Amino acid sequence: MSMAEGDLAVAEMAFVRRATIAPRRPPAAMTGPIAWLRANLLSTPFNIALTVLIMLLLAWAIPEILRFLVIDAVWSGNDRDACLWTVQHREIGACWPFVWERLPYFIYGSYPIPQRWRVDVFFLMLAVGVVWLLWLKAPRRDLGAIYFFIVLPVVSYILLTGWSAIGLEPVDTVLWGGVLVTIVVASVGIVFSLPLGIILALGRRSRMPVVRTLSVIFIEFVRGVPLITVLFMAGVMLPLFVPEQYSPDKLVRALVGIAIFASAYMAEVVRAGLQAIPRGQYEGAMAVGLGYAQMMRLVVLPQALTVTIPNIVNTYIGLFKDTTLVFIVGIFDLLRTIEVARIDPKWATPVTSTTGYAVAAIFYVVFCYGMSRYARAMEMRLAKGGRR
Amino acid sequence: MTADENSGSLLKPGRLRTETAVELIELNKWYGDFHVLRDINLKVRGGERIVICGPSGSGKSTMIRCINRLEEHQGGQIFVDGVEVTADLKKIDEIRREVGMVFQHFNLFPHLTVLENCTLAPIWVRKMPKSEAEEVALHYLTRVKIPEQANKYPGQLSGGQQQRVAIARALCMNPKIMLFDEPTSALDPEMVKEVLETMVALAHDGMTMLVVTHEMGFARQVANRIVFMDEGQIVEANVPEEFFAHPQHERTKLFLSQILR
C-alpha cells in the first residue's frame, strides 16, 4: 500500500480504498498571528484600505485624548487659577482638581453630607445584588433573585428616603442627585421594563381581542410619544390635575414615566423574540400537556428572550442614556450636576466644561460597555453546546 | 431486547378506562373555505395499532392533530377514552396528559437537555418529584437506547436520536394512546430503521397507536388496520393483508402502485 495509491487510483475505473487517510496538520499559513492578520485585517484591497484608514484615525485620536486627559492635565490646585493659561503653563489639559473637589456632588447631589453613608450602603447593596444575579455560578441564585427584586427595593427605599421610626432622618428626593439619581432611575427602568414588556408582548399576541387591543393601544401610544413629553406630562402636567396632597413625589413620577416608556419599547423587542419561536415548540409543549402559562414560562420565553438578548441590551443601553432627560423636570442626574458644577465661577476656565463632559462620557461608556460585554458573554455561553 | 423487556410496570402503557380508545364521529373540519376533513368516522379500540396513509394534503395529519386538539374541529364529535374533545380547557388538559404525540420535526425543546426535555412535563404537569421524574426519564431513554445522551442538548444529536428522545419524552407522561405524525419523514434513510424499531417495540407492549406514515413495511408488521385517506375522507380501511393484497377502491390501487415499486 503505497502513499501514492489514492492519486493513481482515481484514474482507474474501479477503486477500493485500502488504507484510511489520517488527518494532517493544516498549512502554516492558516495558523498563527500572521494568518490572523491576513484573514481579518488584510484579506481584500477594501479591507486593507479600511485597516489603514482606521489605523490613521487611531493614530490621530489617541495621542490627542491622552494629551488632554493625562499629559497636559492639571492634577492639583484649589480653584480656577490652577487650570488657567500662564506663560509657564501654555498647554492646559483636563482640570482634575475641579472634578476631585466636586466629585461628592457628582455622586450624591445635594444629599445631606452626614447622611451620605446611606447612599454608600445603597450602592454596596445594589452591587451585591447585581453580582449575585448576573454571576451565573453564584451560590443560591434563587435567594439572589428574592434579594434583588424584593428585599433590595424595599430596604433601599427606606434607606434613601428615611424613616424616622428607626432613626433614619427623612431626606426629600429634591436633594438627591448625581450618580445616585442616574442609578436609581436606570435600575427602576431596567428592572420594571422587562416584566412589563413581557406582559405587554404576550397581550399583543393574545387571542382575546380586548387584551390584544388594549396592549396595542398602550404600546403604540407610549411609543409614539417622545420620552421628554412623557416626563413633562408626569412632572409638570400631572400636579395640575391631581390635588397636591395626592400627587406623588416628583422623582416617583419620573420613575413611573420612564418605566412605562421603556416597557413599551421592551414589549416590541420581546414580541420579536416570540415571533422567532417556531410553531412546533408551542405544539410540542401543548402535546406533553403543559398549560399556557407553563408553556410560556418553561418553553417559549426562555428561547424567545435568548434570541433577543442583543435587542434587550440595546434597549437597556438606550434607556440608561435616556435617564439624562430627567433634568427636564428638574431632577439632578449626573449630567445635570456636571452642568451645574461647570458654570460655578470658582472653577470657570476654558477647560472646565470639557473636563466635566469627559467625566460624564467615561461614566456612561463604562456602564454601557459593561452591559454590552455581559450580554455578549451570555450569548456565547448560551450558544455553547450547539443548541441550534 | 435485553433485561429492560421485563422491568416492570413502568414500561406498560397507561390503562384505558373504556374499551374504545379514540372515537371520531362524523368529524368535519375546514381551513377557511377548504373542507379538509369530511364526515370522518373511526373507532380505535384499546391496544389497537392504526396506520393512516394517503397522499399529501389528504387530511391525515390534521385528523390525528384533532384528537389532542392541536387543531380545532367544526363538526362532529371526538371521544378520547370516553372524554369528549371540546373547547373546555380542563378536558383538553386531561386529554393531552393521556395522549402522547410524536411529530415529524421532533419539536424537542432546544434550550433543555435531553433529560430535561423528558422530565419537564412529568414535573410540571404530573407534579412528580424531580428525582423520580429523572428515574422515569432515564428508564425510557434506556428503552429507546440512548441513556448516554441524557445530558446533551437536542442539537447535538442526530435526527434519529432526536426522534427517539421525542418518543421517550412522550412516554414519560405514561400515556394511554400515542399519536405519530409522520415520525420518519424528516429523517435520513440511515436513521429510519432505529426509529421504526422503537415503535415496533412499543407496539409489542400493547400501546394504542395511531400512526401517520408512508412506511408500508412498518404497517404490514404492526398495524391491526390500515386506513387510507384521500381528499379529507376515509377511502378504505382494512387489515394489512387484505389492504395490500386486495385493495378495493381505485384510488387505493393507484396509491399502492405508486409507493410500492
PDB file of C-alpha atoms in Angstrom, chain B:
ATOM      1  CA  MET B   1     -34.015  -6.537  23.546  1.00  0.00           C
ATOM      2  CA  THR B   2     -32.396  -7.231  26.895  1.00  0.00           C
ATOM      3  CA  ALA B   3     -33.291  -7.005  30.553  1.00  0.00           C
ATOM      4  CA  ASP B   4     -35.476  -3.963  30.216  1.00  0.00           C
ATOM      5  CA  GLU B   5     -38.095  -6.074  28.471  1.00  0.00           C
ATOM      6  CA  ASN B   6     -39.140  -7.395  31.863  1.00  0.00           C
ATOM      7  CA  SER B   7     -38.510  -4.386  34.000  1.00  0.00           C
ATOM      8  CA  GLY B   8     -41.998  -3.966  35.292  1.00  0.00           C
ATOM      9  CA  SER B   9     -44.991  -1.723  35.193  1.00  0.00           C
ATOM     10  CA  LEU B  10     -43.262   1.498  34.196  1.00  0.00           C
ATOM     11  CA  LEU B  11     -42.984   0.184  30.688  1.00  0.00           C
ATOM     12  CA  LYS B  12     -46.609  -0.675  30.345  1.00  0.00           C
ATOM     13  CA  PRO B  13     -48.849   1.919  28.780  1.00  0.00           C
ATOM     14  CA  GLY B  14     -51.407   3.606  30.993  1.00  0.00           C
ATOM     15  CA  ARG B  15     -54.665   1.710  31.360  1.00  0.00           C
ATOM     16  CA  LEU B  16     -57.686   2.942  29.464  1.00  0.00           C
ATOM     17  CA  ARG B  17     -60.924   3.397  31.366  1.00  0.00           C
ATOM     18  CA  THR B  18     -63.081   2.394  28.418  1.00  0.00           C
ATOM     19  CA  GLU B  19     -62.706  -0.172  25.650  1.00  0.00           C
ATOM     20  CA  THR B  20     -62.716   2.447  22.929  1.00  0.00           C
ATOM     21  CA  ALA B  21     -59.523   4.474  22.977  1.00  0.00           C
ATOM     22  CA  VAL B  22     -60.485   7.006  20.339  1.00  0.00           C
ATOM     23  CA  GLU B  23     -63.765   7.523  18.549  1.00  0.00           C
ATOM     24  CA  LEU B  24     -64.350  10.007  15.744  1.00  0.00           C
ATOM     25  CA  ILE B  25     -67.987  10.540  14.795  1.00  0.00           C
ATOM     26  CA  GLU B  26     -68.937  12.492  11.665  1.00  0.00           C
ATOM     27  CA  LEU B  27     -65.834  14.638  12.081  1.00  0.00           C
ATOM     28  CA  ASN B  28     -65.685  17.721   9.861  1.00  0.00           C
ATOM     29  CA  LYS B  29     -63.132  20.460   9.673  1.00  0.00           C
ATOM     30  CA  TRP B  30     -62.469  23.435   7.442  1.00  0.00           C
ATOM     31  CA  TYR B  31     -59.425  25.647   6.920  1.00  0.00           C
ATOM     32  CA  GLY B  32     -61.257  28.778   5.864  1.00  0.00           C
ATOM     33  CA  ASP B  33     -63.227  27.636   2.808  1.00  0.00           C
ATOM     34  CA  PHE B  34     -61.262  24.440   2.377  1.00  0.00           C
ATOM     35  CA  HIS B  35     -63.108  21.371   3.619  1.00  0.00           C
ATOM     36  CA  VAL B  36     -60.133  19.425   4.945  1.00  0.00           C
ATOM     37  CA  LEU B  37     -61.916  16.631   6.873  1.00  0.00           C
ATOM     38  CA  ARG B  38     -65.223  15.278   5.600  1.00  0.00           C
ATOM     39  CA  ASP B  39     -67.507  13.021   7.635  1.00  0.00           C
ATOM     40  CA  ILE B  40     -64.724  11.038   9.256  1.00  0.00           C
ATOM     41  CA  ASN B  41     -65.893   8.043  11.300  1.00  0.00           C
ATOM     42  CA  LEU B  42     -63.281   5.955  13.029  1.00  0.00           C
ATOM     43  CA  LYS B  43     -63.261   3.820  16.139  1.00  0.00           C
ATOM     44  CA  VAL B  44     -59.968   2.726  17.687  1.00  0.00           C
ATOM     45  CA  ARG B  45     -60.138   0.010  20.332  1.00  0.00           C
ATOM     46  CA  GLY B  46     -57.705  -0.101  23.235  1.00  0.00           C
ATOM     47  CA  GLY B  47     -54.385  -1.659  22.209  1.00  0.00           C
ATOM     48  CA  GLU B  48     -55.145  -1.304  18.534  1.00  0.00           C
ATOM     49  CA  ARG B  49     -52.472  -0.042  16.129  1.00  0.00           C
ATOM     50  CA  ILE B  50     -53.838   2.004  13.256  1.00  0.00           C
ATOM     51  CA  VAL B  51     -51.675   3.137  10.377  1.00  0.00           C
ATOM     52  CA  ILE B  52     -53.051   6.061   8.413  1.00  0.00           C
ATOM     53  CA  CYS B  53     -51.723   6.651   4.920  1.00  0.00           C
ATOM     54  CA  GLY B  54     -52.650   8.635   1.879  1.00  0.00           C
ATOM     55  CA  PRO B  55     -51.301  11.300  -0.466  1.00  0.00           C
ATOM     56  CA  SER B  56     -50.096  14.582   0.973  1.00  0.00           C
ATOM     57  CA  GLY B  57     -52.903  17.024   1.648  1.00  0.00           C
ATOM     58  CA  SER B  58     -55.377  14.225   2.264  1.00  0.00           C
ATOM     59  CA  GLY B  59     -56.011  15.375   5.851  1.00  0.00           C
ATOM     60  CA  LYS B  60     -54.350  12.511   7.725  1.00  0.00           C
ATOM     61  CA  SER B  61     -52.133  14.735   9.908  1.00  0.00           C
ATOM     62  CA  THR B  62     -54.997  17.116  10.531  1.00  0.00           C
ATOM     63  CA  MET B  63     -57.145  14.203  11.644  1.00  0.00           C
ATOM     64  CA  ILE B  64     -54.764  12.966  14.334  1.00  0.00           C
ATOM     65  CA  ARG B  65     -53.972  16.533  15.405  1.00  0.00           C
ATOM     66  CA  CYS B  66     -57.685  16.992  16.129  1.00  0.00           C
ATOM     67  CA  ILE B  67     -57.505  14.131  18.609  1.00  0.00           C
ATOM     68  CA  ASN B  68     -55.364  16.125  21.083  1.00  0.00           C
ATOM     69  CA  ARG B  69     -56.865  19.417  19.994  1.00  0.00           C
ATOM     70  CA  LEU B  70     -53.820  20.846  18.267  1.00  0.00           C
ATOM     71  CA  GLU B  71     -56.445  21.542  15.625  1.00  0.00           C
ATOM     72  CA  GLU B  72     -59.996  22.587  16.308  1.00  0.00           C
ATOM     73  CA  HIS B  73     -62.832  20.719  14.571  1.00  0.00           C
ATOM     74  CA  GLN B  74     -66.044  22.367  13.475  1.00  0.00           C
ATOM     75  CA  GLY B  75     -68.388  19.427  13.103  1.00  0.00           C
ATOM     76  CA  GLY B  76     -68.928  16.024  14.689  1.00  0.00           C
ATOM     77  CA  GLN B  77     -67.544  14.595  17.899  1.00  0.00           C
ATOM     78  CA  ILE B  78     -64.247  13.202  19.137  1.00  0.00           C
ATOM     79  CA  PHE B  79     -64.035  11.000  22.202  1.00  0.00           C
ATOM     80  CA  VAL B  80     -60.724  10.073  23.775  1.00  0.00           C
ATOM     81  CA  ASP B  81     -61.134   7.301  26.327  1.00  0.00           C
ATOM     82  CA  GLY B  82     -64.694   8.427  26.916  1.00  0.00           C
ATOM     83  CA  VAL B  83     -63.869  12.139  27.300  1.00  0.00           C
ATOM     84  CA  GLU B  84     -65.214  14.387  24.591  1.00  0.00           C
ATOM     85  CA  VAL B  85     -62.777  16.839  22.990  1.00  0.00           C
ATOM     86  CA  THR B  86     -64.400  20.258  23.168  1.00  0.00           C
ATOM     87  CA  ALA B  87     -63.302  23.832  23.789  1.00  0.00           C
ATOM     88  CA  ASP B  88     -63.282  23.037  27.528  1.00  0.00           C
ATOM     89  CA  LEU B  89     -59.682  23.704  28.592  1.00  0.00           C
ATOM     90  CA  LYS B  90     -59.861  21.332  31.549  1.00  0.00           C
ATOM     91  CA  LYS B  91     -60.896  18.465  29.308  1.00  0.00           C
ATOM     92  CA  ILE B  92     -58.185  19.360  26.792  1.00  0.00           C
ATOM     93  CA  ASP B  93     -55.535  19.309  29.509  1.00  0.00           C
ATOM     94  CA  GLU B  94     -56.863  15.989  30.756  1.00  0.00           C
ATOM     95  CA  ILE B  95     -56.724  14.507  27.252  1.00  0.00           C
ATOM     96  CA  ARG B  96     -53.268  15.856  26.494  1.00  0.00           C
ATOM     97  CA  ARG B  97     -51.953  14.286  29.683  1.00  0.00           C
ATOM     98  CA  GLU B  98     -53.105  10.873  28.473  1.00  0.00           C
ATOM     99  CA  VAL B  99     -52.234  11.180  24.795  1.00  0.00           C
ATOM    100  CA  GLY B 100     -48.604  11.280  23.725  1.00  0.00           C
ATOM    101  CA  MET B 101     -47.573  12.742  20.391  1.00  0.00           C
ATOM    102  CA  VAL B 102     -44.511  12.429  18.178  1.00  0.00           C
ATOM    103  CA  PHE B 103     -44.010  14.977  15.417  1.00  0.00           C
ATOM    104  CA  GLN B 104     -42.353  14.920  12.029  1.00  0.00           C
ATOM    105  CA  HIS B 105     -39.857  17.581  13.114  1.00  0.00           C
ATOM    106  CA  PHE B 106     -39.425  16.197  16.667  1.00  0.00           C
ATOM    107  CA  ASN B 107     -40.297  19.553  18.326  1.00  0.00           C
ATOM    108  CA  LEU B 108     -37.824  18.930  21.133  1.00  0.00           C
ATOM    109  CA  PHE B 109     -37.052  21.916  23.332  1.00  0.00           C
ATOM    110  CA  PRO B 110     -33.611  23.057  22.174  1.00  0.00           C
ATOM    111  CA  HIS B 111     -32.806  25.035  25.334  1.00  0.00           C
ATOM    112  CA  LEU B 112     -33.171  21.975  27.575  1.00  0.00           C
ATOM    113  CA  THR B 113     -31.027  18.866  27.800  1.00  0.00           C
ATOM    114  CA  VAL B 114     -32.397  15.534  26.664  1.00  0.00           C
ATOM    115  CA  LEU B 115     -33.095  14.602  30.279  1.00  0.00           C
ATOM    116  CA  GLU B 116     -34.810  17.935  30.980  1.00  0.00           C
ATOM    117  CA  ASN B 117     -36.921  17.518  27.855  1.00  0.00           C
ATOM    118  CA  CYS B 118     -38.157  14.247  29.290  1.00  0.00           C
ATOM    119  CA  THR B 119     -38.718  15.428  32.878  1.00  0.00           C
ATOM    120  CA  LEU B 120     -40.352  18.779  32.098  1.00  0.00           C
ATOM    121  CA  ALA B 121     -43.934  17.595  31.723  1.00  0.00           C
ATOM    122  CA  PRO B 122     -43.856  14.938  34.487  1.00  0.00           C
ATOM    123  CA  ILE B 123     -42.531  17.547  36.931  1.00  0.00           C
ATOM    124  CA  TRP B 124     -44.836  20.404  35.974  1.00  0.00           C
ATOM    125  CA  VAL B 125     -47.947  18.571  34.817  1.00  0.00           C
ATOM    126  CA  ARG B 126     -47.884  15.345  36.848  1.00  0.00           C
ATOM    127  CA  LYS B 127     -46.226  17.124  39.833  1.00  0.00           C
ATOM    128  CA  MET B 128     -43.721  14.291  40.109  1.00  0.00           C
ATOM    129  CA  PRO B 129     -40.664  14.889  42.345  1.00  0.00           C
ATOM    130  CA  LYS B 130     -37.580  15.704  40.270  1.00  0.00           C
ATOM    131  CA  SER B 131     -35.619  12.619  41.302  1.00  0.00           C
ATOM    132  CA  GLU B 132     -38.471  10.309  40.408  1.00  0.00           C
ATOM    133  CA  ALA B 133     -39.052  12.075  37.088  1.00  0.00           C
ATOM    134  CA  GLU B 134     -35.367  11.655  36.261  1.00  0.00           C
ATOM    135  CA  GLU B 135     -35.518   7.995  37.117  1.00  0.00           C
ATOM    136  CA  VAL B 136     -38.501   7.523  34.819  1.00  0.00           C
ATOM    137  CA  ALA B 137     -36.836   9.561  32.084  1.00  0.00           C
ATOM    138  CA  LEU B 138     -33.633   7.523  32.256  1.00  0.00           C
ATOM    139  CA  HIS B 139     -35.708   4.409  32.118  1.00  0.00           C
ATOM    140  CA  TYR B 140     -37.368   5.442  28.873  1.00  0.00           C
ATOM    141  CA  LEU B 141     -34.140   6.804  27.438  1.00  0.00           C
ATOM    142  CA  THR B 142     -32.640   3.374  28.070  1.00  0.00           C
ATOM    143  CA  ARG B 143     -35.669   1.900  26.405  1.00  0.00           C
ATOM    144  CA  VAL B 144     -35.058   3.955  23.239  1.00  0.00           C
ATOM    145  CA  LYS B 145     -31.365   3.050  23.610  1.00  0.00           C
ATOM    146  CA  ILE B 146     -29.835   6.484  24.217  1.00  0.00           C
ATOM    147  CA  PRO B 147     -29.348   6.813  28.002  1.00  0.00           C
ATOM    148  CA  GLU B 148     -25.768   8.010  27.409  1.00  0.00           C
ATOM    149  CA  GLN B 149     -27.067  11.139  25.631  1.00  0.00           C
ATOM    150  CA  ALA B 150     -29.142  12.287  28.610  1.00  0.00           C
ATOM    151  CA  ASN B 151     -27.069  15.362  29.369  1.00  0.00           C
ATOM    152  CA  LYS B 152     -26.596  16.546  25.805  1.00  0.00           C
ATOM    153  CA  TYR B 153     -28.732  19.108  24.067  1.00  0.00           C
ATOM    154  CA  PRO B 154     -31.043  18.020  21.236  1.00  0.00           C
ATOM    155  CA  GLY B 155     -28.991  19.992  18.708  1.00  0.00           C
ATOM    156  CA  GLN B 156     -26.028  17.700  19.399  1.00  0.00           C
ATOM    157  CA  LEU B 157     -27.911  14.545  18.400  1.00  0.00           C
ATOM    158  CA  SER B 158     -28.649  13.003  15.019  1.00  0.00           C
ATOM    159  CA  GLY B 159     -32.170  13.143  13.630  1.00  0.00           C
ATOM    160  CA  GLY B 160     -32.872   9.539  14.542  1.00  0.00           C
ATOM    161  CA  GLN B 161     -31.641  10.078  18.075  1.00  0.00           C
ATOM    162  CA  GLN B 162     -33.750  13.215  18.405  1.00  0.00           C
ATOM    163  CA  GLN B 163     -36.835  11.367  17.288  1.00  0.00           C
ATOM    164  CA  ARG B 164     -36.162   8.621  19.814  1.00  0.00           C
ATOM    165  CA  VAL B 165     -35.821  11.285  22.512  1.00  0.00           C
ATOM    166  CA  ALA B 166     -39.164  12.669  21.363  1.00  0.00           C
ATOM    167  CA  ILE B 167     -40.701   9.218  21.774  1.00  0.00           C
ATOM    168  CA  ALA B 168     -39.151   8.888  25.237  1.00  0.00           C
ATOM    169  CA  ARG B 169     -40.410  12.363  26.154  1.00  0.00           C
ATOM    170  CA  ALA B 170     -43.959  11.374  25.240  1.00  0.00           C
ATOM    171  CA  LEU B 171     -43.678   8.048  27.096  1.00  0.00           C
ATOM    172  CA  CYS B 172     -42.527   9.763  30.285  1.00  0.00           C
ATOM    173  CA  MET B 173     -46.074  11.030  30.748  1.00  0.00           C
ATOM    174  CA  ASN B 174     -47.161   7.382  30.758  1.00  0.00           C
ATOM    175  CA  PRO B 175     -49.750   7.955  28.027  1.00  0.00           C
ATOM    176  CA  LYS B 176     -52.588   5.596  27.168  1.00  0.00           C
ATOM    177  CA  ILE B 177     -52.530   6.486  23.497  1.00  0.00           C
ATOM    178  CA  MET B 178     -49.690   7.544  21.216  1.00  0.00           C
ATOM    179  CA  LEU B 179     -50.096   9.638  18.089  1.00  0.00           C
ATOM    180  CA  PHE B 180     -47.316   9.628  15.495  1.00  0.00           C
ATOM    181  CA  ASP B 181     -47.385  12.308  12.801  1.00  0.00           C
ATOM    182  CA  GLU B 182     -45.027  11.130  10.036  1.00  0.00           C
ATOM    183  CA  PRO B 183     -42.287  10.285  12.543  1.00  0.00           C
ATOM    184  CA  THR B 184     -39.739   9.167   9.954  1.00  0.00           C
ATOM    185  CA  SER B 185     -40.435  11.570   7.080  1.00  0.00           C
ATOM    186  CA  ALA B 186     -37.795  14.103   8.108  1.00  0.00           C
ATOM    187  CA  LEU B 187     -35.078  11.516   8.751  1.00  0.00           C
ATOM    188  CA  ASP B 188     -32.123  10.428   6.658  1.00  0.00           C
ATOM    189  CA  PRO B 189     -32.634   6.898   5.319  1.00  0.00           C
ATOM    190  CA  GLU B 190     -29.979   5.562   7.695  1.00  0.00           C
ATOM    191  CA  MET B 191     -31.963   6.761  10.710  1.00  0.00           C
ATOM    192  CA  VAL B 192     -35.419   5.499   9.776  1.00  0.00           C
ATOM    193  CA  LYS B 193     -34.796   1.954  10.953  1.00  0.00           C
ATOM    194  CA  GLU B 194     -33.803   2.842  14.523  1.00  0.00           C
ATOM    195  CA  VAL B 195     -36.967   4.892  14.988  1.00  0.00           C
ATOM    196  CA  LEU B 196     -39.203   2.212  13.474  1.00  0.00           C
ATOM    197  CA  GLU B 197     -37.638  -0.414  15.723  1.00  0.00           C
ATOM    198  CA  THR B 198     -38.515   1.694  18.743  1.00  0.00           C
ATOM    199  CA  MET B 199     -42.084   1.978  17.515  1.00  0.00           C
ATOM    200  CA  VAL B 200     -42.336  -1.757  16.874  1.00  0.00           C
ATOM    201  CA  ALA B 201     -41.161  -2.413  20.445  1.00  0.00           C
ATOM    202  CA  LEU B 202     -43.805  -0.013  21.712  1.00  0.00           C
ATOM    203  CA  ALA B 203     -46.469  -1.827  19.711  1.00  0.00           C
ATOM    204  CA  HIS B 204     -45.399  -5.128  21.263  1.00  0.00           C
ATOM    205  CA  ASP B 205     -46.054  -3.626  24.706  1.00  0.00           C
ATOM    206  CA  GLY B 206     -49.681  -3.159  23.754  1.00  0.00           C
ATOM    207  CA  MET B 207     -49.704   0.623  23.322  1.00  0.00           C
ATOM    208  CA  THR B 208     -52.685   2.053  21.455  1.00  0.00           C
ATOM    209  CA  MET B 209     -51.119   3.779  18.468  1.00  0.00           C
ATOM    210  CA  LEU B 210     -52.326   5.955  15.602  1.00  0.00           C
ATOM    211  CA  VAL B 211     -49.505   6.337  13.117  1.00  0.00           C
ATOM    212  CA  VAL B 212     -49.475   8.557  10.052  1.00  0.00           C
ATOM    213  CA  THR B 213     -46.700   7.128   7.912  1.00  0.00           C
ATOM    214  CA  HIS B 214     -45.651   6.008   4.479  1.00  0.00           C
ATOM    215  CA  GLU B 215     -43.569   3.143   5.875  1.00  0.00           C
ATOM    216  CA  MET B 216     -45.563   0.280   4.455  1.00  0.00           C
ATOM    217  CA  GLY B 217     -43.167  -2.294   5.884  1.00  0.00           C
ATOM    218  CA  PHE B 218     -43.976  -0.991   9.348  1.00  0.00           C
ATOM    219  CA  ALA B 219     -47.685  -1.025   8.530  1.00  0.00           C
ATOM    220  CA  ARG B 220     -47.514  -4.631   7.400  1.00  0.00           C
ATOM    221  CA  GLN B 221     -45.566  -5.624  10.507  1.00  0.00           C
ATOM    222  CA  VAL B 222     -47.520  -3.985  13.338  1.00  0.00           C
ATOM    223  CA  ALA B 223     -50.805  -2.484  12.140  1.00  0.00           C
ATOM    224  CA  ASN B 224     -54.117  -4.056  13.062  1.00  0.00           C
ATOM    225  CA  ARG B 225     -55.775  -1.883  10.477  1.00  0.00           C
ATOM    226  CA  ILE B 226     -54.681   0.433   7.718  1.00  0.00           C
ATOM    227  CA  VAL B 227     -56.758   3.495   6.984  1.00  0.00           C
ATOM    228  CA  PHE B 228     -56.337   5.082   3.573  1.00  0.00           C
ATOM    229  CA  MET B 229     -57.381   8.711   3.218  1.00  0.00           C
ATOM    230  CA  ASP B 230     -57.815  10.946   0.210  1.00  0.00           C
ATOM    231  CA  GLU B 231     -59.327  14.414  -0.151  1.00  0.00           C
ATOM    232  CA  GLY B 232     -60.286  14.584   3.504  1.00  0.00           C
ATOM    233  CA  GLN B 233     -62.193  11.313   3.519  1.00  0.00           C
ATOM    234  CA  ILE B 234     -61.507   7.781   4.630  1.00  0.00           C
ATOM    235  CA  VAL B 235     -61.479   5.894   1.350  1.00  0.00           C
ATOM    236  CA  GLU B 236     -60.659   2.450   2.558  1.00  0.00           C
ATOM    237  CA  ALA B 237     -59.801   0.685   5.820  1.00  0.00           C
ATOM    238  CA  ASN B 238     -58.781  -2.916   6.206  1.00  0.00           C
ATOM    239  CA  VAL B 239     -56.408  -5.358   7.881  1.00  0.00           C
ATOM    240  CA  PRO B 240     -52.917  -5.136   6.325  1.00  0.00           C
ATOM    241  CA  GLU B 241     -53.007  -8.462   4.459  1.00  0.00           C
ATOM    242  CA  GLU B 242     -56.260  -7.594   2.678  1.00  0.00           C
ATOM    243  CA  PHE B 243     -55.324  -3.969   2.222  1.00  0.00           C
ATOM    244  CA  PHE B 244     -52.139  -4.805   0.355  1.00  0.00           C
ATOM    245  CA  ALA B 245     -53.359  -7.959  -1.430  1.00  0.00           C
ATOM    246  CA  HIS B 246     -56.844  -6.855  -2.477  1.00  0.00           C
ATOM    247  CA  PRO B 247     -57.285  -3.094  -2.420  1.00  0.00           C
ATOM    248  CA  GLN B 248     -60.898  -2.351  -3.385  1.00  0.00           C
ATOM    249  CA  HIS B 249     -61.029   1.313  -4.264  1.00  0.00           C
ATOM    250  CA  GLU B 250     -59.439   2.647  -7.467  1.00  0.00           C
ATOM    251  CA  ARG B 251     -57.723   5.418  -5.536  1.00  0.00           C
ATOM    252  CA  THR B 252     -56.145   2.905  -3.137  1.00  0.00           C
ATOM    253  CA  LYS B 253     -54.878   0.793  -6.017  1.00  0.00           C
ATOM    254  CA  LEU B 254     -53.298   3.816  -7.660  1.00  0.00           C
ATOM    255  CA  PHE B 255     -51.688   4.943  -4.391  1.00  0.00           C
ATOM    256  CA  LEU B 256     -50.274   1.496  -3.668  1.00  0.00           C
ATOM    257  CA  SER B 257     -48.963   1.133  -7.196  1.00  0.00           C
ATOM    258  CA  GLN B 258     -47.118   4.422  -6.753  1.00  0.00           C
ATOM    259  CA  ILE B 259     -45.496   3.776  -3.401  1.00  0.00           C
ATOM    260  CA  LEU B 260     -44.805   0.027  -3.710  1.00  0.00           C
ATOM    261  CA  ARG B 261     -42.382  -0.081  -6.574  1.00  0.00           C
TER     262      ARG B 261
END
